[in-house]
Short mmCIF file of C-alpha atoms in Angstrom, two decimals:
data_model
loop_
_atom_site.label_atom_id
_atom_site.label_comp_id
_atom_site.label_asym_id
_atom_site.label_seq_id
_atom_site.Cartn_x
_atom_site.Cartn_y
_atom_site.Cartn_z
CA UNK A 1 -42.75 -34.11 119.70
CA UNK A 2 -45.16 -35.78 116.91
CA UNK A 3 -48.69 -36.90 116.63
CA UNK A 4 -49.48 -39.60 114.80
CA UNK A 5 -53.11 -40.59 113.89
CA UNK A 6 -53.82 -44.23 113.31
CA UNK A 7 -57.11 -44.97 110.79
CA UNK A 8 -58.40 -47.97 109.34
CA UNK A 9 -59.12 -48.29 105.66
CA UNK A 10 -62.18 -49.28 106.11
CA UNK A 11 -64.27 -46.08 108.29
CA UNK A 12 -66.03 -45.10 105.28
CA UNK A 13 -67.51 -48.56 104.83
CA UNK A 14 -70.93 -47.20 106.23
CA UNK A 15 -70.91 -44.38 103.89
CA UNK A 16 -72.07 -44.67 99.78
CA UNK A 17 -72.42 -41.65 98.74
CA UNK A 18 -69.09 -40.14 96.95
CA UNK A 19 -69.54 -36.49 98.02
CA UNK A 20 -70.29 -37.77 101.61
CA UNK A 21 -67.01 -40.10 101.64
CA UNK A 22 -64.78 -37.29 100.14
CA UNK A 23 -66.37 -34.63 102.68
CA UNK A 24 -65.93 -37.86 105.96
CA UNK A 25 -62.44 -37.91 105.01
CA UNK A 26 -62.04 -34.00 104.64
CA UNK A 27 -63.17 -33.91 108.25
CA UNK A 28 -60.04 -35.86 109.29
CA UNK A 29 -57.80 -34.25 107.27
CA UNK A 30 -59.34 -31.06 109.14
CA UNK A 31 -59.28 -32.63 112.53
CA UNK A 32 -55.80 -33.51 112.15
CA UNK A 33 -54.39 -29.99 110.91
CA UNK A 34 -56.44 -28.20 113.61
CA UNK A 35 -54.43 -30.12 116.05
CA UNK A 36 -51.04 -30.18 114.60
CA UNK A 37 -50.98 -34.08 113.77
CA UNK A 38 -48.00 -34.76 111.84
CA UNK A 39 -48.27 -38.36 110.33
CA UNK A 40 -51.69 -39.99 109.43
CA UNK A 41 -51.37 -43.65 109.28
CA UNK A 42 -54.14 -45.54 107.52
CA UNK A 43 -53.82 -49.36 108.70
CA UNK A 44 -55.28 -52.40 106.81
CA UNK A 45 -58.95 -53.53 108.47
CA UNK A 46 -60.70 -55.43 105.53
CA UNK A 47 -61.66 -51.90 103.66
CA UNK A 48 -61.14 -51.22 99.87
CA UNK A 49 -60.59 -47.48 99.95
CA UNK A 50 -57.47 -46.70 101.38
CA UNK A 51 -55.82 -45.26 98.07
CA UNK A 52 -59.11 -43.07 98.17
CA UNK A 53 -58.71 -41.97 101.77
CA UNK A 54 -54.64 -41.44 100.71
CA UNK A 55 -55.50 -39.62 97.95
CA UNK A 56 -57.56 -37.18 99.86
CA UNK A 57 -55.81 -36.64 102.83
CA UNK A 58 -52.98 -36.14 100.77
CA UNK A 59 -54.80 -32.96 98.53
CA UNK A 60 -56.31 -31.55 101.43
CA UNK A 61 -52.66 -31.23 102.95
CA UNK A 62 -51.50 -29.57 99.70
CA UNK A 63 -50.96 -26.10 99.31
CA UNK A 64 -53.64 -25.11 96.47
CA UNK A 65 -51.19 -23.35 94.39
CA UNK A 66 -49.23 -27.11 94.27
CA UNK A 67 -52.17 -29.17 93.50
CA UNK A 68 -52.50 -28.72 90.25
CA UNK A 69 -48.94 -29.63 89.83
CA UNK A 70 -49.04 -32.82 91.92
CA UNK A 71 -52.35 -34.47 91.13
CA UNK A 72 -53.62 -35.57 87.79
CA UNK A 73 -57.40 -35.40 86.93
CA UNK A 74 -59.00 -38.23 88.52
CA UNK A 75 -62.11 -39.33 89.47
CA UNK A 76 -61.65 -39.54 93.00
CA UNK A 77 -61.08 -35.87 93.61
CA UNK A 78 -64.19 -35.23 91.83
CA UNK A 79 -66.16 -33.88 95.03
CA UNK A 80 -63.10 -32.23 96.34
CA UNK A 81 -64.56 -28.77 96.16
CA UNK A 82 -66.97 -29.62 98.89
CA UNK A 83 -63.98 -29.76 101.65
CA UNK A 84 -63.34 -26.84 103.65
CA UNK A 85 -60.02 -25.83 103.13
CA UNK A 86 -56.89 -26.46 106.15
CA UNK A 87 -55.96 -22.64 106.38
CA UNK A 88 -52.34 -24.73 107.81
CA UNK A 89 -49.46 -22.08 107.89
CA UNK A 90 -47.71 -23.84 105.03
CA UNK A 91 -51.18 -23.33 102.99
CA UNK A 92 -49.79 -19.50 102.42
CA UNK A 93 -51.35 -17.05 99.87
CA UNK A 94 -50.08 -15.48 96.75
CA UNK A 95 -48.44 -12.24 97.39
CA UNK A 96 -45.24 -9.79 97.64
CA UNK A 97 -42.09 -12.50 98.67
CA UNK A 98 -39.84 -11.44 101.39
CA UNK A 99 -36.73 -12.69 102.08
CA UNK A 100 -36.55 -14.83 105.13
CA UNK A 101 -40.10 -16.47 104.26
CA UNK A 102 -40.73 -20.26 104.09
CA UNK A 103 -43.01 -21.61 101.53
CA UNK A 104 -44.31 -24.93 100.52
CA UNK A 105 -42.76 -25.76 96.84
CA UNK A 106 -42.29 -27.75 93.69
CA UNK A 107 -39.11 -28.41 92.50
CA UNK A 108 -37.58 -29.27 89.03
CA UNK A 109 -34.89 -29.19 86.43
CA UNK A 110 -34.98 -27.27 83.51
CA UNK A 111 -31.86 -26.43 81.30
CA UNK A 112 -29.11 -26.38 84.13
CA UNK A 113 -30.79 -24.90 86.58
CA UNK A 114 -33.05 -25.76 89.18
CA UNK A 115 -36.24 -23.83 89.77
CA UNK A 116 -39.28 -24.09 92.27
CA UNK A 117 -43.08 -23.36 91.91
CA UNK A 118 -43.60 -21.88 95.27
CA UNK A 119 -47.07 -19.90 94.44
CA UNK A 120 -45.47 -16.48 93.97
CA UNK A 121 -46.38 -14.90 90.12
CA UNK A 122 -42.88 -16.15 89.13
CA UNK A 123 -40.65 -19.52 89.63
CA UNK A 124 -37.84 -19.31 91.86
CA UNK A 125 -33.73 -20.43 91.28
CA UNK A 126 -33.64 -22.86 93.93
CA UNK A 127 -29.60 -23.14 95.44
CA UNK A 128 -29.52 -26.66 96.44
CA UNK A 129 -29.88 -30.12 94.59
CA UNK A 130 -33.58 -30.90 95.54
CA UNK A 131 -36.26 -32.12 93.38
CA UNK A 132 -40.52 -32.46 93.97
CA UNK A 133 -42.14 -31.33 96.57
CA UNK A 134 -39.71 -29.35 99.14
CA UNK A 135 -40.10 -26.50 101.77
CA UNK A 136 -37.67 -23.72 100.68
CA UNK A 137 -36.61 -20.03 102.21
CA UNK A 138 -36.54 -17.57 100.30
CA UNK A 139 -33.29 -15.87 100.58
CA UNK A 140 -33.28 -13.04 97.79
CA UNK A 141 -35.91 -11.14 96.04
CA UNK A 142 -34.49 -9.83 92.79
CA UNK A 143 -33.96 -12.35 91.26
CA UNK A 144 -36.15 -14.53 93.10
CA UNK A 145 -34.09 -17.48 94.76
CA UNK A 146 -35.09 -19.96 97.14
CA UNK A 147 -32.53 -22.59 99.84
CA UNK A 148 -33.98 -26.20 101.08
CA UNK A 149 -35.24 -25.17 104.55
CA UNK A 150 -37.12 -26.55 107.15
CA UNK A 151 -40.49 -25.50 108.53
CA UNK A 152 -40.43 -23.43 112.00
CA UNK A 153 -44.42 -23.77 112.16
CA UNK A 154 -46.95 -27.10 111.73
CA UNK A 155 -46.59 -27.90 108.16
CA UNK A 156 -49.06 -30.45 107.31
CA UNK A 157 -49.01 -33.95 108.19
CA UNK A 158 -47.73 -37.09 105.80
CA UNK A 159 -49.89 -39.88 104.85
CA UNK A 160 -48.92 -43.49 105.30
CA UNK A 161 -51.08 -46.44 103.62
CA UNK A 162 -49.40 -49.53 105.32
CA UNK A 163 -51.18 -52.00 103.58
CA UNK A 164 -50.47 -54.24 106.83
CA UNK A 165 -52.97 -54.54 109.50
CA UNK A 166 -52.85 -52.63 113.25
CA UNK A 167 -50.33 -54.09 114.70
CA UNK A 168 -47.63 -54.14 112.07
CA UNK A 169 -48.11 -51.16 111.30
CA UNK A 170 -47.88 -49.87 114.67
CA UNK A 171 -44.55 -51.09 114.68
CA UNK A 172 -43.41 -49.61 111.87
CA UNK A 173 -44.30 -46.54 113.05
CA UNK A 174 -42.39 -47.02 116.32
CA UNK A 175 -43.99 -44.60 118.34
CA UNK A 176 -42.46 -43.40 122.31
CA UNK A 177 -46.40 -43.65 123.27
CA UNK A 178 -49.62 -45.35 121.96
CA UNK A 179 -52.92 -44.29 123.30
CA UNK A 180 -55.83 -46.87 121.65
CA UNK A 181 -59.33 -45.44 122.10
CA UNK A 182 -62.12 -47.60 122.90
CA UNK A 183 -65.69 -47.34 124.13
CA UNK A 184 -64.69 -50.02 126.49
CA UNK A 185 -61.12 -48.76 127.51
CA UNK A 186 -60.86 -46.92 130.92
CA UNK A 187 -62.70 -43.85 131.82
CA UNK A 188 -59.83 -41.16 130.99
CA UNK A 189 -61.64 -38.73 133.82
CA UNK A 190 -59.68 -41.54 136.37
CA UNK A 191 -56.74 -42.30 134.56
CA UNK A 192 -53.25 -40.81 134.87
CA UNK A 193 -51.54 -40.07 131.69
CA UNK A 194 -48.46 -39.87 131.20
CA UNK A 195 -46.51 -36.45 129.73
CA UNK A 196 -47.05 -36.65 125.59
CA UNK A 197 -43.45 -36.73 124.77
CA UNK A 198 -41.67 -37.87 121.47
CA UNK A 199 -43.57 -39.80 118.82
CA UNK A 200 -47.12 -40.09 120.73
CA UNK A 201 -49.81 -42.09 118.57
CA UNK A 202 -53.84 -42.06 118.97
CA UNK A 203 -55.66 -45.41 117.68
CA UNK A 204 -58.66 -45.44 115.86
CA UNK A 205 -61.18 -48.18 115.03
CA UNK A 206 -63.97 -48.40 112.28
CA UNK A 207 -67.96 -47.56 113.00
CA UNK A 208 -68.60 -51.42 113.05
CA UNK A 209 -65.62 -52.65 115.08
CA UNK A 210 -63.38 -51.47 117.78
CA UNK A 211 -59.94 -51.05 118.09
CA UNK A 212 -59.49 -54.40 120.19
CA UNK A 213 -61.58 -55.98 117.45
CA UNK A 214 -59.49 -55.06 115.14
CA UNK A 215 -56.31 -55.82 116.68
CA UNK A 216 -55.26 -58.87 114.67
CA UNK A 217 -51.98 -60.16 116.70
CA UNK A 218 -50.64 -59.79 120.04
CA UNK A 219 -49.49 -55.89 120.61
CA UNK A 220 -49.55 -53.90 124.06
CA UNK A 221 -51.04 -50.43 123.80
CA UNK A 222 -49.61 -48.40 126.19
CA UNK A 223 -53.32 -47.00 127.42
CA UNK A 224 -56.69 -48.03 126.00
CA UNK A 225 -58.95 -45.31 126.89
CA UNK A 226 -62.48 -44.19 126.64
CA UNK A 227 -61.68 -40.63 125.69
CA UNK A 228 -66.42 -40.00 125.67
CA UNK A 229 -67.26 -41.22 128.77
CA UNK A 230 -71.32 -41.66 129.18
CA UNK A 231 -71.83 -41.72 125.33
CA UNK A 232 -75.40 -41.13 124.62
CA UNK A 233 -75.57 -42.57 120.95
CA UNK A 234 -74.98 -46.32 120.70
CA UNK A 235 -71.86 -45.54 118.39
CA UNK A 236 -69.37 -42.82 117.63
CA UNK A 237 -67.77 -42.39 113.97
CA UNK A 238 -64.19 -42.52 113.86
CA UNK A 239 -63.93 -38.89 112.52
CA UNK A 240 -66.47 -37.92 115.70
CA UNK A 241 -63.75 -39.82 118.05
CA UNK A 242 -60.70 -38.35 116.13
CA UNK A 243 -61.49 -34.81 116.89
CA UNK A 244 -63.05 -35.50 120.11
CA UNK A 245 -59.91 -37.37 121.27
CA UNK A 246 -57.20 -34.77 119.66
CA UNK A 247 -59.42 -31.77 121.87
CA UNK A 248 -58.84 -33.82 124.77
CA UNK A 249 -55.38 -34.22 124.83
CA UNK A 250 -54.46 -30.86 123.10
CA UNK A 251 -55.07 -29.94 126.61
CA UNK A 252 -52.52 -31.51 127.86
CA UNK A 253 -49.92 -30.53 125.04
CA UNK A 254 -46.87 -28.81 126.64
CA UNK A 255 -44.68 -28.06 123.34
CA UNK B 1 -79.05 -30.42 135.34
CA UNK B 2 -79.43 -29.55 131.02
CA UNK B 3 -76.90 -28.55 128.74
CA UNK B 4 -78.07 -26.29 126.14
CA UNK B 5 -75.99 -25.38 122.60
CA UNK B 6 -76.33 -21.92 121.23
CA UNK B 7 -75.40 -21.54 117.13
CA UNK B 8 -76.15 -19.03 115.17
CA UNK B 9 -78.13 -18.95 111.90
CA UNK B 10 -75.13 -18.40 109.81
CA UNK B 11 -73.24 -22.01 110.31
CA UNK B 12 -74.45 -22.68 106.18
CA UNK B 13 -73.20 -19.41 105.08
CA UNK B 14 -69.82 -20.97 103.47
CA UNK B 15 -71.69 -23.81 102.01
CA UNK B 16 -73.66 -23.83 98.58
CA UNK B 17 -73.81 -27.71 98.17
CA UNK B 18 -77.25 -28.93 99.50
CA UNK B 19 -76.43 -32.17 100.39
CA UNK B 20 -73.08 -31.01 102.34
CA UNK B 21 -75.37 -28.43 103.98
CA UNK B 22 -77.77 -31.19 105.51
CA UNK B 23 -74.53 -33.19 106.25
CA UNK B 24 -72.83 -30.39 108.26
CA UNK B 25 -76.23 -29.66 110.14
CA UNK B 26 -76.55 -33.72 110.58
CA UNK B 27 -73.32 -33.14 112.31
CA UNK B 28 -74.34 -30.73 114.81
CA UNK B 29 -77.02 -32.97 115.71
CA UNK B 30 -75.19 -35.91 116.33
CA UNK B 31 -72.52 -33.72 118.08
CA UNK B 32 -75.39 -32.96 120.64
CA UNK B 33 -76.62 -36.25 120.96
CA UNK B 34 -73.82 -38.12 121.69
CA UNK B 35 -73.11 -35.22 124.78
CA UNK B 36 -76.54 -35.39 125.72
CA UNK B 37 -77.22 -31.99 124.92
CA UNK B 38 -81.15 -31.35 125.89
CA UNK B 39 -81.67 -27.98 123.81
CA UNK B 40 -80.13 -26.28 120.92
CA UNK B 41 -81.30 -22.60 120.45
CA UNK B 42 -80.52 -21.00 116.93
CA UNK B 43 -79.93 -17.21 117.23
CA UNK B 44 -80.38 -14.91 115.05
CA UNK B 45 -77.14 -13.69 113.21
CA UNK B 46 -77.81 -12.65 109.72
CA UNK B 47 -78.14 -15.63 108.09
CA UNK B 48 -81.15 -16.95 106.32
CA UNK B 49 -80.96 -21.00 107.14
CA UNK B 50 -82.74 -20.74 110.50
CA UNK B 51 -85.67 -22.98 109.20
CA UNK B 52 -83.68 -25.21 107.62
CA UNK B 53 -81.46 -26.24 110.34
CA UNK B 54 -84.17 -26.46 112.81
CA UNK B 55 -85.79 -28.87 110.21
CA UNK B 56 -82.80 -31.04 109.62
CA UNK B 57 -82.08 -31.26 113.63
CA UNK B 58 -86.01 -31.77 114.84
CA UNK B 59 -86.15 -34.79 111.39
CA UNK B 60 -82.79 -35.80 113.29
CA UNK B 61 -84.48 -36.14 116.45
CA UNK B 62 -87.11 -37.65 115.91
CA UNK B 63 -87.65 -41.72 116.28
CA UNK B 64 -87.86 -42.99 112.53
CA UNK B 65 -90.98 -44.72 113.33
CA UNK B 66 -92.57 -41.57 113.83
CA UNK B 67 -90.99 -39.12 111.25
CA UNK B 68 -93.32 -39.85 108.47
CA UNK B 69 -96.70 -39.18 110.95
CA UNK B 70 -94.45 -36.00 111.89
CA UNK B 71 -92.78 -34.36 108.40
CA UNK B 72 -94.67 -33.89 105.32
CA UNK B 73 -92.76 -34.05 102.41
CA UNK B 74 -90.60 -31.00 102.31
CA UNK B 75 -87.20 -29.87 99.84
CA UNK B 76 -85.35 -29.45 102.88
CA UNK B 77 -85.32 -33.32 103.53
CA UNK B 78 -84.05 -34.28 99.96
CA UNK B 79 -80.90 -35.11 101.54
CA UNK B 80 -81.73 -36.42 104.82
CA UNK B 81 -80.38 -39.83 104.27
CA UNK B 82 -76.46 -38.75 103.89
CA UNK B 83 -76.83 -38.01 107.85
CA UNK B 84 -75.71 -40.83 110.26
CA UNK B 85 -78.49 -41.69 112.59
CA UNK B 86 -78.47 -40.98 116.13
CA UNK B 87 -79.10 -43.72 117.46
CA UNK B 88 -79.81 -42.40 121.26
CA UNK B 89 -81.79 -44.21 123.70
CA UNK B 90 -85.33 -42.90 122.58
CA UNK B 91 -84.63 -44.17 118.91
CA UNK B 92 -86.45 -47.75 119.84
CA UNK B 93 -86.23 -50.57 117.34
CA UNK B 94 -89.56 -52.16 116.15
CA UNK B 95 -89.54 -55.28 118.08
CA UNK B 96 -91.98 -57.07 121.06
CA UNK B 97 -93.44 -54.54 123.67
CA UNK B 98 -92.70 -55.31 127.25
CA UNK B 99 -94.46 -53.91 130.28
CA UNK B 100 -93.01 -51.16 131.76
CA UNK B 101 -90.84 -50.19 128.77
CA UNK B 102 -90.65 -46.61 128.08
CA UNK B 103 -91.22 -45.50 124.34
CA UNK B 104 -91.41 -42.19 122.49
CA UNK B 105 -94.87 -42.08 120.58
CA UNK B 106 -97.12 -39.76 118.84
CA UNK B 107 -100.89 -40.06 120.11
CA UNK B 108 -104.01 -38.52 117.90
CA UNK B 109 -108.56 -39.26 118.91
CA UNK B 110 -109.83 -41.76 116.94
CA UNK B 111 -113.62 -42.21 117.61
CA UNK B 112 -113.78 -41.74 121.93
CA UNK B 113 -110.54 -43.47 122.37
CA UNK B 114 -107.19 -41.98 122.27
CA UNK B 115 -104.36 -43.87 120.36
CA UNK B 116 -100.54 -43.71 120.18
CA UNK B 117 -98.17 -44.92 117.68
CA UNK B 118 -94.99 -45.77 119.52
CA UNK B 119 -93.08 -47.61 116.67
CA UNK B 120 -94.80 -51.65 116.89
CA UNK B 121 -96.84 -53.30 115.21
CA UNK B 122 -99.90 -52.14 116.87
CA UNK B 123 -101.16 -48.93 118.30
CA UNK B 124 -101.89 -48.56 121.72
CA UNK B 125 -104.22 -47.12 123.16
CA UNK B 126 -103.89 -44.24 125.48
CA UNK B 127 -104.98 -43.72 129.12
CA UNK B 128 -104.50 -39.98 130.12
CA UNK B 129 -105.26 -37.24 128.24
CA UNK B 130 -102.49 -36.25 125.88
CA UNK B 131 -102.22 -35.51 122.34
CA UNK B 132 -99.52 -35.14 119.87
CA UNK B 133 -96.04 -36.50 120.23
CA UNK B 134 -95.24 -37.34 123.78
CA UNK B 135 -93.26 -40.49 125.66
CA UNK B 136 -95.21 -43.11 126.95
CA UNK B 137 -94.35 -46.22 129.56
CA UNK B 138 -96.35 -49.61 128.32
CA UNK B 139 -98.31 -50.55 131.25
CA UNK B 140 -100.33 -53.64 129.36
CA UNK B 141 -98.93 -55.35 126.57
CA UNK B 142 -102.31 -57.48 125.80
CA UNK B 143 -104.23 -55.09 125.23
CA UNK B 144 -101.32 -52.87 124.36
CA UNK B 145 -101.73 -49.57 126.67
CA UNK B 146 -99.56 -46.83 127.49
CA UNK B 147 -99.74 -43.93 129.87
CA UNK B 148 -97.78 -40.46 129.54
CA UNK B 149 -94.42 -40.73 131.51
CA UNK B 150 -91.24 -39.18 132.04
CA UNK B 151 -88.10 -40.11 130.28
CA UNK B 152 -85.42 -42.15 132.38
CA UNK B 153 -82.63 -41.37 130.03
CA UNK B 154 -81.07 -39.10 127.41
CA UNK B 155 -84.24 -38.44 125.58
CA UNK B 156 -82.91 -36.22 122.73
CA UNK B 157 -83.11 -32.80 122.24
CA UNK B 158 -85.56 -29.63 121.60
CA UNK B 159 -85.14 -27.04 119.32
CA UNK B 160 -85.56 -23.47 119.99
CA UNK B 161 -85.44 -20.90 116.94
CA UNK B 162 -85.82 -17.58 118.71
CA UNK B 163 -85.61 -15.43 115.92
CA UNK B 164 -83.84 -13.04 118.15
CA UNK B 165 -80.30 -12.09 118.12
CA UNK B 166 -78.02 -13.51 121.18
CA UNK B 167 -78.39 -11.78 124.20
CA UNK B 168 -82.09 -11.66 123.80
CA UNK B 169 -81.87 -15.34 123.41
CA UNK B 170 -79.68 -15.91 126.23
CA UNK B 171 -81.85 -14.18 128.48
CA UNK B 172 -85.04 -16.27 126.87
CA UNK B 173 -83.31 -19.18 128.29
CA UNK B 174 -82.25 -17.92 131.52
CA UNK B 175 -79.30 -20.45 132.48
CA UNK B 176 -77.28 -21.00 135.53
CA UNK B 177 -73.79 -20.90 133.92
CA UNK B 178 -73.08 -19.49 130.02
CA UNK B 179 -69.67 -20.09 128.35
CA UNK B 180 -68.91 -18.29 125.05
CA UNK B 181 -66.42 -19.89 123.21
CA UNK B 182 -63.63 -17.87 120.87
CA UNK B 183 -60.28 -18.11 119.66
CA UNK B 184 -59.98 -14.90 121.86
CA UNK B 185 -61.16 -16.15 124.75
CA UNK B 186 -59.00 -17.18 127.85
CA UNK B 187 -57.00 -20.44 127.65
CA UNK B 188 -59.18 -23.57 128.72
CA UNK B 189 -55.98 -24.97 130.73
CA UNK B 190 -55.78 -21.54 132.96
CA UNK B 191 -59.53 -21.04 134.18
CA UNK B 192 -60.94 -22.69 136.95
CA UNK B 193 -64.12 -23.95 135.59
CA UNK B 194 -67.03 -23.55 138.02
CA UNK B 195 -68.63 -27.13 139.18
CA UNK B 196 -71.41 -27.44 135.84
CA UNK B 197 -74.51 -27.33 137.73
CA UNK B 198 -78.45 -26.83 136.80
CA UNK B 199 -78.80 -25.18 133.33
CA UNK B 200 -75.40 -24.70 131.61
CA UNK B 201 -75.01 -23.11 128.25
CA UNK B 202 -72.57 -23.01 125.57
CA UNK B 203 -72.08 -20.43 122.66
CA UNK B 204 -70.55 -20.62 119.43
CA UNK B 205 -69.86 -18.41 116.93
CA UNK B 206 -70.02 -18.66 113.24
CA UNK B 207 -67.33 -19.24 110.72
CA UNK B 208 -66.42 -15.52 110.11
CA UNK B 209 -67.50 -13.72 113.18
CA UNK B 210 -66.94 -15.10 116.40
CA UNK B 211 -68.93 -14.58 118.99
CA UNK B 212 -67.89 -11.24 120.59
CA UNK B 213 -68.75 -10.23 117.15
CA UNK B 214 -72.12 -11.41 117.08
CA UNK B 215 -72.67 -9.69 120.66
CA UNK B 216 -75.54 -7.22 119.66
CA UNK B 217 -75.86 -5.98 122.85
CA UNK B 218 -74.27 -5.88 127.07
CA UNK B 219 -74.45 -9.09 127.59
CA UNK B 220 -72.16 -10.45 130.53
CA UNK B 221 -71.02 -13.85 129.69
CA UNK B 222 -69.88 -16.07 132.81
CA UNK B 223 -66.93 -17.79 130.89
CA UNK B 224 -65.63 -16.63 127.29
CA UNK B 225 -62.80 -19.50 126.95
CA UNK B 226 -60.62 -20.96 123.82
CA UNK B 227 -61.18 -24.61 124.00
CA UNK B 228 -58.72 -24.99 121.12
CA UNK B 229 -56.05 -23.14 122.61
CA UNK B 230 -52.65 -23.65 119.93
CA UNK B 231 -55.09 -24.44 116.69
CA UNK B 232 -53.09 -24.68 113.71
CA UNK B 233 -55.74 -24.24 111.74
CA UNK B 234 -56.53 -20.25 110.95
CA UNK B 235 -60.81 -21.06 111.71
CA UNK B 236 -62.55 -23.80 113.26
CA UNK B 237 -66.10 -24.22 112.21
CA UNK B 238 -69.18 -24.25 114.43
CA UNK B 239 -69.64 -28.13 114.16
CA UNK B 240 -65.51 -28.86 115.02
CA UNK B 241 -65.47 -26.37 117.52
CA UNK B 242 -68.88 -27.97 119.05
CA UNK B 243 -67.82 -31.55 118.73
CA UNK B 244 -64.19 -30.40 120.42
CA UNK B 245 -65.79 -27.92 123.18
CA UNK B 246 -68.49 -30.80 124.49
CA UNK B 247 -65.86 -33.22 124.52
CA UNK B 248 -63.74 -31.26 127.19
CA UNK B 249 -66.84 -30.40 129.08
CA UNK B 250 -68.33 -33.92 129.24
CA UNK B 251 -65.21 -35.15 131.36
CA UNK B 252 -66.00 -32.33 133.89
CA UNK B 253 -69.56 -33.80 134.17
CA UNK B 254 -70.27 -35.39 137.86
CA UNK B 255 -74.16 -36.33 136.68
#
C-alpha cells in the first residue's frame, strides 16, 4: 500500500514572503513524512512555483548528510534552515556502522570501483552497478562495503511536478483509490469508506479554489469528501487540510 | 458544550527566527479557530514565551477593525502580517449595518453617552451599560444603536495564561472530560471515547517533553491517547499534533 498526495502549484499564491513560502511548504513535506506518504504529486493549477515547491519537498526528504552532495547553492533554499527537520527513519545519524543496516546513499565511480557516501566518517565499496542516489545495506564493516537494498521502514516520499493539470495527472499516477477533499464534498462522519488498499491518493485544492474548481476535464473521483465538517473559518489552507485529512484516515490505516 | 486547548509555554523553544515564531503561534490560532476551540490556556512549563504567544493569539483574535483601539504598538507584533487571518464568523467586514446583526465591538464614555466601535463607518451608540470590548446586536441602524448580546456562533476564543504549571491549571479550569495526548498514550483506534459533552479539554505537550513529562504533580487524566498512532516521524510538534488531534475529535462532535 502507497499514499499519494496530490498539490497544486499554485497553494502558495497567497503567501509573499520567502521564509513564509519555504516554511508553508516545509509543513507539507512534514505532514506527509509524519504519515508515511510515499509520492507527492504537485499538479498544474495556474501557479508559477512548482520547481520551488519541488525543490523543497525534495531537500526536506533528503538525508542531511546527502544534501550537500545533491543540491547546488541556490537561492531558493535560502530560508531552508527555518524547516523543522523530518526525523524519517532513512534521515539516520552519523555513527558506528553495523552490518545488516540500511542507509540512504550517494553513489559514484571513481577509478574502477564504485563507492557510496552513506554519512558514515568514511565512503563505502558499493557491490553492485548503481549510481546517484540509492538505499544500500551494509554488509561488512572492515572494509566498509555496502549491496543495493531496499528499505524495510517509510523512506521518504518522491516528488512529481507533472506540469499537466488535475486530471492528467491523476491518470498518470494511476492510483487503486482517489479520495478528493472538498468543503462541499460529503460529510465523511456519514460516509462509508472503503478499505485503503494499493495506490490510495488524497486531492488537494489551492486557498482560492477548490478541488472541483480546479478540475479542468471530465475525471470521476472515487469519493469527494469533506474531511472538517462544521469549519469555523471561512477557508482552510491546503497544508491545514493535508494534515488534517492524512490524521483522519491514518485511523483507518491497516498495513 | 466548550472545547478548551492546553499548550505549554515551551512550543517556541526550538525556534530562534522571529518571524517563524509568530508564524508557528499564528498556526495554533488558526488550528483553534477553524475547530471552534473557545479557550486556550498556556501552562507553565519552563519556557519564557508565555507573553508572547498570548499576544500573537489575543492580536489573532481579535476583529481587525478593532486591533488598533486594542494593541499599542508592541515588538511582539513586528511580524504579525506573515499569519493567515482567521477569518471566523466574528471577523465582520466593513460594509452596511442591518438591524438585528450581531457584531463584535469595543465601547468607551464619551461626554454622558456611551459609544461602540463595531467596525462601520460610524459609531454607535450604546444602550446598556458596558464598557470595553464586548459583542453587540444592532437594534437601529438610523440612528445606529446597539445593545450588549450574546454571540449566536463561533465567536473566537479567550486566552488564559495561568502562570501555573499543569495540574494547577487543569484544576483552574475545572472540565468535564480532559484528554492528554502522547506518543505513549493508548492507541486512538482501541479506546472507546466517552460521548464529548459540557467542558472538554485537550493537552499537549511540548516538542521535547511530552506531557507525562510535564506532569508536575497527581494529576488523573480521563484519557491519555496517541492520536498519531504509526507516526513515521520521530516528534510531532505542538501545532501538527493540535491541528491532527482536533481533526479526529471534531468528527465525534454531535453539537
Amino acid at each position: 500500500m502507497a499514499w499519494h498526495v496530490f498539490i497544486p502549484d499554485s497553494i502558495l499564491e497567497e503567501t509573499n514572503d520567502p521564509k513564509i513560502r519555504t516554511y508553508k511548504v516545509g509543513q507539507i513535506a512534514r505532514a506527509c513524512a509524519i504519515f508515511g506518504v510515499e509520492h507527492i504529486w504537485i499538479y498544474r493549477a495556474g501557479g508559477r512555483d512548482g520547481r520551488f515547491i519541488k525543490t523543497i519537498l525534495e531537500y526536506m526528504e533528503t538525508p542531511q548528510y546527502l544534501r550537500k552532495r545533491l543540491f547546488p547553492l541556490m537561492p531558493e533554499l535560502r530560508y531552508v534552515g527555518v524547516v523543522p527537520p523530518l526525523r524519517t527513519p532513512h534521515h539516520k545519524l552519523r555513527g558506528k556502522p553495523k552490518v545488516g543496516e540500511i542507509r540512504e546513499g550517494y553513489a559514484f565511480r571513481k577509478g574502477r570501483k564504485i563507492y557510496a557516501d552513506i554519512g558514515l566518517d568514511e565512503l563505502a565499496i558499493v557491490e553492485g552497478n548503481v549510481e546517484g542516489r540509492a538505499t544500500f545495506r551494509i554488509v561488512s564493516v572492515r572494509p566498509l562495503k555496502v549491496v543495493p537494498a531496499k528499505p524495510e521502514e517509510y523512506w521518504g516520499y518522491r516528488v512529481h511536478l507533472t506540469g499537466k493539470p488535475l486530471a492528467k495527472t491523476l491518470k498518470k499516477a494511476d492510483l487503486d483509490l482517489v479520495i478528493a477533499t472538498s468543503r462541499r464534498g460529503r460529510d465523511v462522519r456519514y460516509v462509508k469508506i472503503p478499505s485503503l488498499e494499493g495506490d490510495v491518493g488524497f486531492v488537494f485544492g489551492s486557498p482560492r479554489r477548490g478541488v472541483m474548481e480546479l478540475l479542468d476535464e471530465e475525471y470521476e473521483f472515487d469519493l469527494v469528501l469533506n474531511t472538517i465538517p462544521n469549519q469555523k473559518t471561512k477557508t482552510v489552507r491546503t497544508e491545514e487540510a493535508l494534515l488534517a485529512t492524512l490524521a483522519i484516515f491514518n485511523l483507518m490505516r491497516r498495513d
